Tab-separated table of C-alpha atoms and ligand atoms in Angstrom:
chain	number	residue	atom	x	y	z
A	1	MET	CA	129.503	87.594	175.657
A	2	LEU	CA	129.655	89.979	172.701
A	3	SER	CA	132.780	89.671	170.584
A	4	ILE	CA	133.819	91.128	167.235
A	5	GLU	CA	136.461	89.499	165.038
A	6	PRO	CA	137.688	90.387	161.566
A	7	ILE	CA	136.084	88.130	158.946
A	8	ASP	CA	139.363	87.884	157.039
A	9	PRO	CA	142.152	88.585	159.540
A	10	VAL	CA	144.917	87.996	156.996
A	11	SER	CA	143.951	90.169	154.040
A	12	ARG	CA	141.518	92.641	155.664
A	13	PRO	CA	142.148	92.853	159.418
A	14	PHE	CA	140.551	96.323	159.690
A	15	PHE	CA	137.535	95.924	157.393
A	16	ALA	CA	134.363	93.833	157.900
A	17	GLY	CA	133.860	92.200	161.298
A	18	ARG	CA	131.714	89.312	162.493
A	19	VAL	CA	129.802	89.832	165.727
A	20	SER	CA	128.910	86.895	167.959
A	21	GLY	CA	127.517	86.304	171.434
A	22	ILE	CA	124.525	88.626	171.174
A	23	ASP	CA	120.833	88.449	170.242
A	24	ILE	CA	120.199	91.861	168.666
A	25	THR	CA	116.476	91.193	168.186
A	26	ARG	CA	116.160	91.930	171.944
A	27	GLU	CA	116.629	95.257	173.661
A	28	LEU	CA	120.315	96.176	173.968
A	29	THR	CA	122.064	97.516	177.041
A	30	ALA	CA	123.855	100.867	176.637
A	31	GLU	CA	127.181	98.972	176.839
A	32	GLN	CA	126.188	96.623	174.012
A	33	ALA	CA	125.045	99.488	171.778
A	34	SER	CA	128.271	101.354	172.438
A	35	ALA	CA	130.393	98.252	171.672
A	36	ILE	CA	128.585	97.840	168.343
A	37	GLY	CA	129.100	101.562	167.545
A	38	LYS	CA	132.835	101.200	168.264
A	39	GLY	CA	132.929	98.068	166.105
A	40	MET	CA	131.322	100.043	163.269
A	41	ASP	CA	133.955	102.783	163.576
A	42	HIS	CA	136.694	100.183	163.351
A	43	TYR	CA	135.351	97.718	160.758
A	44	GLY	CA	132.923	99.786	158.616
A	45	VAL	CA	130.814	96.634	158.085
A	46	LEU	CA	129.470	94.260	160.754
A	47	VAL	CA	127.847	90.866	160.133
A	48	PHE	CA	125.470	89.218	162.625
A	49	HIS	CA	124.250	85.687	161.861
A	50	GLY	CA	120.978	84.080	162.986
A	51	GLN	CA	119.003	87.223	163.904
A	52	HIS	CA	115.289	86.484	163.475
A	53	PHE	CA	114.040	90.025	162.943
A	54	ASP	CA	110.581	91.256	162.054
A	55	ASP	CA	110.191	94.915	161.049
A	56	GLU	CA	109.357	96.054	164.591
A	57	SER	CA	112.421	94.472	166.207
A	58	GLN	CA	114.648	95.652	163.334
A	59	LEU	CA	113.395	99.229	163.831
A	60	ALA	CA	113.989	98.977	167.587
A	61	PHE	CA	117.581	97.739	167.074
A	62	SER	CA	118.274	100.444	164.463
A	63	ARG	CA	117.083	103.249	166.773
A	64	ASN	CA	120.065	102.578	169.041
A	65	PHE	CA	122.258	104.342	166.487
A	66	GLY	CA	120.370	107.557	165.687
A	67	GLN	CA	117.424	109.054	163.876
A	68	LEU	CA	115.917	106.788	161.204
A	69	GLU	CA	115.495	107.882	157.608
A	70	GLU	CA	112.226	107.561	155.705
A	71	ALA	CA	112.234	105.024	152.875
A	72	SER	CA	111.718	107.708	150.244
A	73	GLY	CA	114.332	106.825	147.649
A	74	ASP	CA	111.978	104.955	145.309
A	75	LEU	CA	110.028	106.201	142.329
A	76	ASN	CA	106.430	107.072	143.023
A	77	TRP	CA	104.687	103.885	141.822
A	78	GLY	CA	101.163	105.175	142.352
A	79	LYS	CA	100.418	102.056	144.462
A	80	PRO	CA	100.536	101.387	148.197
A	81	ARG	CA	103.838	100.035	149.500
A	82	ARG	CA	104.244	96.318	150.229
A	83	LEU	CA	105.724	96.991	153.678
A	84	ALA	CA	103.656	98.745	156.324
A	85	SER	CA	106.297	100.971	157.908
A	86	ALA	CA	107.490	104.027	155.964
A	87	LEU	CA	110.826	103.559	157.757
A	88	VAL	CA	111.558	100.158	156.169
A	89	ASN	CA	113.026	99.979	152.661
A	90	ASP	CA	111.730	97.121	150.574
A	91	ILE	CA	114.865	95.560	149.060
A	92	SER	CA	113.025	92.657	147.475
A	93	ASN	CA	111.987	91.491	144.033
A	94	LEU	CA	108.351	91.069	145.177
A	95	ASP	CA	105.244	92.973	144.133
A	96	ASN	CA	102.387	93.947	146.461
A	97	ASP	CA	100.933	90.416	146.213
A	98	ASN	CA	104.290	88.916	147.269
A	99	ARG	CA	104.873	87.536	143.788
A	100	VAL	CA	108.230	87.780	142.037
A	101	MET	CA	108.158	90.855	139.792
A	102	ALA	CA	108.107	90.421	136.036
A	103	ARG	CA	111.488	90.815	134.392
A	104	ASP	CA	110.452	94.096	132.730
A	105	ASP	CA	108.663	95.550	135.793
A	106	ARG	CA	109.586	99.247	136.003
A	107	LYS	CA	110.184	98.973	139.758
A	108	ARG	CA	112.558	96.042	139.224
A	109	LEU	CA	114.442	97.849	136.467
A	110	PHE	CA	114.827	100.918	138.659
A	111	SER	CA	116.124	98.774	141.536
A	112	LEU	CA	118.809	97.242	139.299
A	113	GLY	CA	120.676	100.496	140.019
A	114	ASN	CA	121.714	98.725	143.253
A	115	ARG	CA	124.097	96.632	141.151
A	116	LEU	CA	126.281	99.713	140.702
A	117	TRP	CA	128.687	100.774	143.460
A	118	HIS	CA	126.999	103.308	145.701
A	119	SER	CA	126.608	104.740	149.166
A	120	ASP	CA	122.979	104.702	150.364
A	121	SER	CA	121.041	107.962	150.080
A	122	SER	CA	123.999	109.997	148.821
A	123	PHE	CA	121.324	111.551	146.589
A	124	LYS	CA	119.678	113.075	149.687
A	125	ALA	CA	121.009	116.368	151.085
A	126	VAL	CA	121.420	114.676	154.483
A	127	PRO	CA	122.590	111.209	153.473
A	128	ALA	CA	122.627	107.871	155.310
A	129	LYS	CA	124.941	107.056	158.188
A	130	TYR	CA	124.240	103.348	158.759
A	131	SER	CA	122.247	100.889	156.665
A	132	LEU	CA	120.957	97.701	158.299
A	133	LEU	CA	119.904	94.913	155.966
A	134	SER	CA	118.045	91.841	157.207
A	135	ALA	CA	117.865	88.737	155.000
A	136	ARG	CA	114.329	87.352	155.300
A	137	SER	CA	114.490	85.128	152.164
A	138	ILE	CA	117.462	84.503	149.930
A	139	PRO	CA	117.896	82.863	146.523
A	140	SER	CA	119.621	79.465	146.286
A	141	ALA	CA	122.692	81.009	144.636
A	142	GLY	CA	124.167	84.443	143.900
A	143	GLY	CA	122.836	87.728	145.263
A	144	ASN	CA	125.971	88.577	147.276
A	145	THR	CA	126.470	92.111	148.515
A	146	GLU	CA	129.983	93.496	148.052
A	147	PHE	CA	131.483	96.210	150.240
A	148	ALA	CA	134.460	98.443	149.448
A	149	ASP	CA	136.543	100.170	152.128
A	150	MET	CA	136.618	103.831	151.097
A	151	ARG	CA	139.104	104.734	153.850
A	152	ALA	CA	141.644	102.374	152.288
A	153	GLY	CA	140.620	103.765	148.886
A	154	TYR	CA	141.516	107.263	150.066
A	155	ASP	CA	144.681	106.319	151.964
A	156	THR	CA	146.210	104.599	148.918
A	157	LEU	CA	145.786	107.542	146.526
A	158	ASP	CA	148.953	109.375	145.521
A	159	GLN	CA	149.497	112.788	147.123
A	160	ASP	CA	148.830	114.756	143.905
A	161	THR	CA	145.407	113.157	143.578
A	162	LYS	CA	144.646	113.754	147.268
A	163	ASP	CA	145.553	117.440	146.828
A	164	GLU	CA	143.497	117.729	143.655
A	165	ILE	CA	140.300	116.261	145.131
A	166	GLU	CA	140.483	117.598	148.709
A	167	ASP	CA	137.871	120.356	148.261
A	168	LEU	CA	135.866	119.018	145.323
A	169	VAL	CA	132.084	118.940	145.569
A	170	CYS	CA	129.975	116.485	143.532
A	171	GLU	CA	126.370	116.460	142.399
A	172	HIS	CA	124.536	113.243	143.322
A	173	SER	CA	121.208	112.100	141.868
A	174	GLN	CA	119.473	108.828	141.094
A	175	LEU	CA	118.916	110.293	137.629
A	176	TYR	CA	122.673	109.884	137.023
A	177	SER	CA	123.009	106.332	138.364
A	178	ARG	CA	119.955	105.061	136.451
A	179	ALA	CA	121.147	106.732	133.253
A	180	LEU	CA	124.308	104.616	133.469
A	181	LEU	CA	122.104	101.530	133.004
A	182	GLY	CA	119.969	103.116	130.304
A	183	PHE	CA	116.960	103.573	132.605
A	184	ALA	CA	115.252	106.883	131.847
A	185	ASP	CA	111.615	106.070	132.609
A	186	PHE	CA	111.149	109.066	134.940
A	187	THR	CA	108.089	111.246	135.271
A	188	ALA	CA	108.403	115.031	135.506
A	189	GLU	CA	107.659	114.648	139.235
A	190	ASP	CA	110.512	112.108	139.671
A	191	ARG	CA	112.896	114.525	137.971
A	192	VAL	CA	112.010	117.266	140.437
A	193	ARG	CA	112.258	114.891	143.408
A	194	PHE	CA	115.639	113.568	142.269
A	195	LYS	CA	117.140	117.006	141.679
A	196	PRO	CA	120.915	116.694	142.278
A	197	VAL	CA	122.286	117.444	145.765
A	198	LEU	CA	125.814	118.526	146.668
A	199	GLN	CA	128.225	116.243	148.521
A	200	ARG	CA	131.925	116.619	149.281
A	201	LEU	CA	134.137	114.090	147.526
A	202	VAL	CA	136.444	113.696	150.521
A	203	ARG	CA	134.900	113.451	153.947
A	204	ARG	CA	136.310	113.095	157.420
A	205	HIS	CA	134.609	110.573	159.689
A	206	PRO	CA	133.122	112.444	162.669
A	207	SER	CA	134.106	109.726	165.208
A	208	THR	CA	137.418	108.378	163.935
A	209	GLY	CA	138.731	111.463	162.114
A	210	ARG	CA	139.743	109.251	159.166
A	211	LYS	CA	139.283	110.550	155.653
A	212	SER	CA	137.484	108.569	152.984
A	213	LEU	CA	136.357	108.923	149.397
A	214	TYR	CA	132.654	109.722	149.302
A	215	LEU	CA	131.692	108.268	145.958
A	216	ALA	CA	128.667	106.600	144.395
A	217	SER	CA	127.356	105.911	140.932
A	218	HIS	CA	124.845	108.645	141.860
A	219	ALA	CA	127.684	111.191	141.450
A	220	GLY	CA	127.404	112.626	137.942
A	221	ALA	CA	129.116	116.008	138.073
A	222	ILE	CA	131.775	117.975	139.936
A	223	VAL	CA	131.031	121.630	140.650
A	224	GLY	CA	133.113	123.861	138.345
A	225	TRP	CA	134.324	120.991	136.127
A	226	PRO	CA	133.314	120.080	132.567
A	227	VAL	CA	131.018	117.035	132.793
A	228	PRO	CA	133.090	114.529	130.755
A	229	GLU	CA	136.234	115.381	132.725
A	230	ALA	CA	134.339	115.052	136.019
A	231	ARG	CA	132.886	111.688	135.059
A	232	ALA	CA	136.265	110.410	133.887
A	233	LEU	CA	137.801	111.308	137.269
A	234	LEU	CA	134.888	109.808	139.231
A	235	ARG	CA	135.179	106.618	137.195
A	236	ASP	CA	138.930	106.414	137.855
A	237	LEU	CA	138.375	106.914	141.593
A	238	ILE	CA	135.655	104.238	141.766
A	239	GLU	CA	137.902	101.845	139.850
A	240	HIS	CA	140.740	102.532	142.283
A	241	ALA	CA	138.605	102.197	145.427
A	242	THR	CA	136.935	98.952	144.394
A	243	GLN	CA	140.060	96.906	143.656
A	244	ARG	CA	139.584	93.423	145.064
A	245	GLN	CA	141.969	93.908	147.993
A	246	PHE	CA	139.609	96.594	149.363
A	247	VAL	CA	136.436	94.526	148.869
A	248	TYR	CA	134.567	92.142	151.181
A	249	ALA	CA	131.935	90.013	149.380
A	250	HIS	CA	129.147	88.970	151.735
A	251	GLN	CA	127.509	85.664	150.892
A	252	TRP	CA	124.101	85.822	152.573
A	253	ARG	CA	122.536	83.264	154.902
A	254	GLN	CA	118.888	83.605	155.826
A	255	TRP	CA	118.521	85.754	159.004
A	256	ASP	CA	121.835	87.543	158.570
A	257	LEU	CA	121.775	91.180	159.590
A	258	VAL	CA	124.543	93.207	157.984
A	259	MET	CA	125.098	96.809	158.944
A	260	TRP	CA	127.503	99.192	157.256
A	261	ASP	CA	128.704	102.755	157.590
A	262	ASN	CA	127.835	104.617	154.370
A	263	ARG	CA	130.328	107.357	155.280
A	264	ALA	CA	133.253	104.937	154.976
A	265	THR	CA	132.100	102.284	152.481
A	266	MET	CA	130.421	101.705	149.125
A	267	HIS	CA	128.476	98.580	148.250
A	268	ARG	CA	126.742	96.860	145.360
A	269	ALA	CA	124.362	93.932	144.875
A	270	ARG	CA	125.328	90.972	142.693
A	271	PRO	CA	122.959	89.181	140.317
A	272	PHE	CA	120.837	86.110	141.037
A	273	ASP	CA	118.164	84.096	139.211
A	274	PRO	CA	115.315	86.618	138.673
A	275	LYS	CA	112.725	83.816	139.063
A	276	GLU	CA	113.764	83.169	142.677
A	277	VAL	CA	112.640	85.187	145.699
A	278	ARG	CA	115.036	87.546	147.436
A	279	ASP	CA	113.448	89.452	150.291
A	280	MET	CA	115.597	91.857	152.301
A	281	HIS	CA	114.397	94.633	154.593
A	282	ARG	CA	116.560	97.700	155.141
A	283	THR	CA	116.407	100.277	157.874
A	284	THR	CA	118.577	103.360	157.602
A	285	VAL	CA	120.059	105.680	160.202
A	286	ALA	CA	120.469	109.235	158.891
A	287	CYS	CA	123.564	111.403	159.221
A	288	GLU	CA	123.159	114.389	161.487
A	289	ARG	CA	124.006	116.905	158.770
A	290	SER	CA	124.983	117.189	155.114
A	291	THR	CA	128.581	116.562	154.059
A	292	MET	CA	128.812	120.276	153.194
A	293	ALA	CA	127.824	121.271	156.747
A	294	GLU	CA	130.078	118.541	158.183
A	295	ALA	CA	133.136	120.146	156.562
A	296	ALA	CA	132.216	123.730	157.504
B	1	FE2	FE1	122.308	100.224	148.746
């Protein structure tokens, strides 16, 4: 029998739930899919333990929640991808021969951007709704993923700040987030592909009606604002929204599946020994429209 309980009922009763009593590698009933959707609306992050997915069963589970996004957020490496399906993001530190990437591998350095707080695909005009991350191999220590509740981040702002940011529009690009880490190894083609897109800073969740801060380290400008002033505000807001009381730190077990709502959360990866293997596969459900169209 499917049940969903808060992971930390005392300090975060409304954020991050643990689901039990279901094998999600098998076809779901409509009732089960709807219960998981409701759980996502409530908790923002759901954890399922012991789910032995391969890419096919992960894709099938993900399709219960909408149209899937192509895994097109990477640089063009000029090599074939390690994973067969173009709908599965390779969140691993492995090269095409399944060997741990060298410390200075350009692909690895680019992926270190995941250590910064972000919302998946906010750099795409139509960004991600849900991300689903399956832990196929994990390192012996470290490598947590942390999640911040952006609804709580919004709710706890003072009224003047809420009024000031209500209608602000940000520019998001992976060029901005990578620049924060000093990564600038982009080709002219990458720069065209990662041209900034516009996203509202405050968004209203289409199912729950709750407002949240839509932030990411990909946000590097606010329309109509001087850049340093925009970045100072964005930094203040990220600092506010990622205070520890709003954060759930997920410590991975092999075969965990964690899904989160990118419209209501931010997340970041934590470091681990770069000599050890970490192999995670991510599928992504797209939003139905851009945040600009959502508000209109
Ligand atoms: Fe991510």
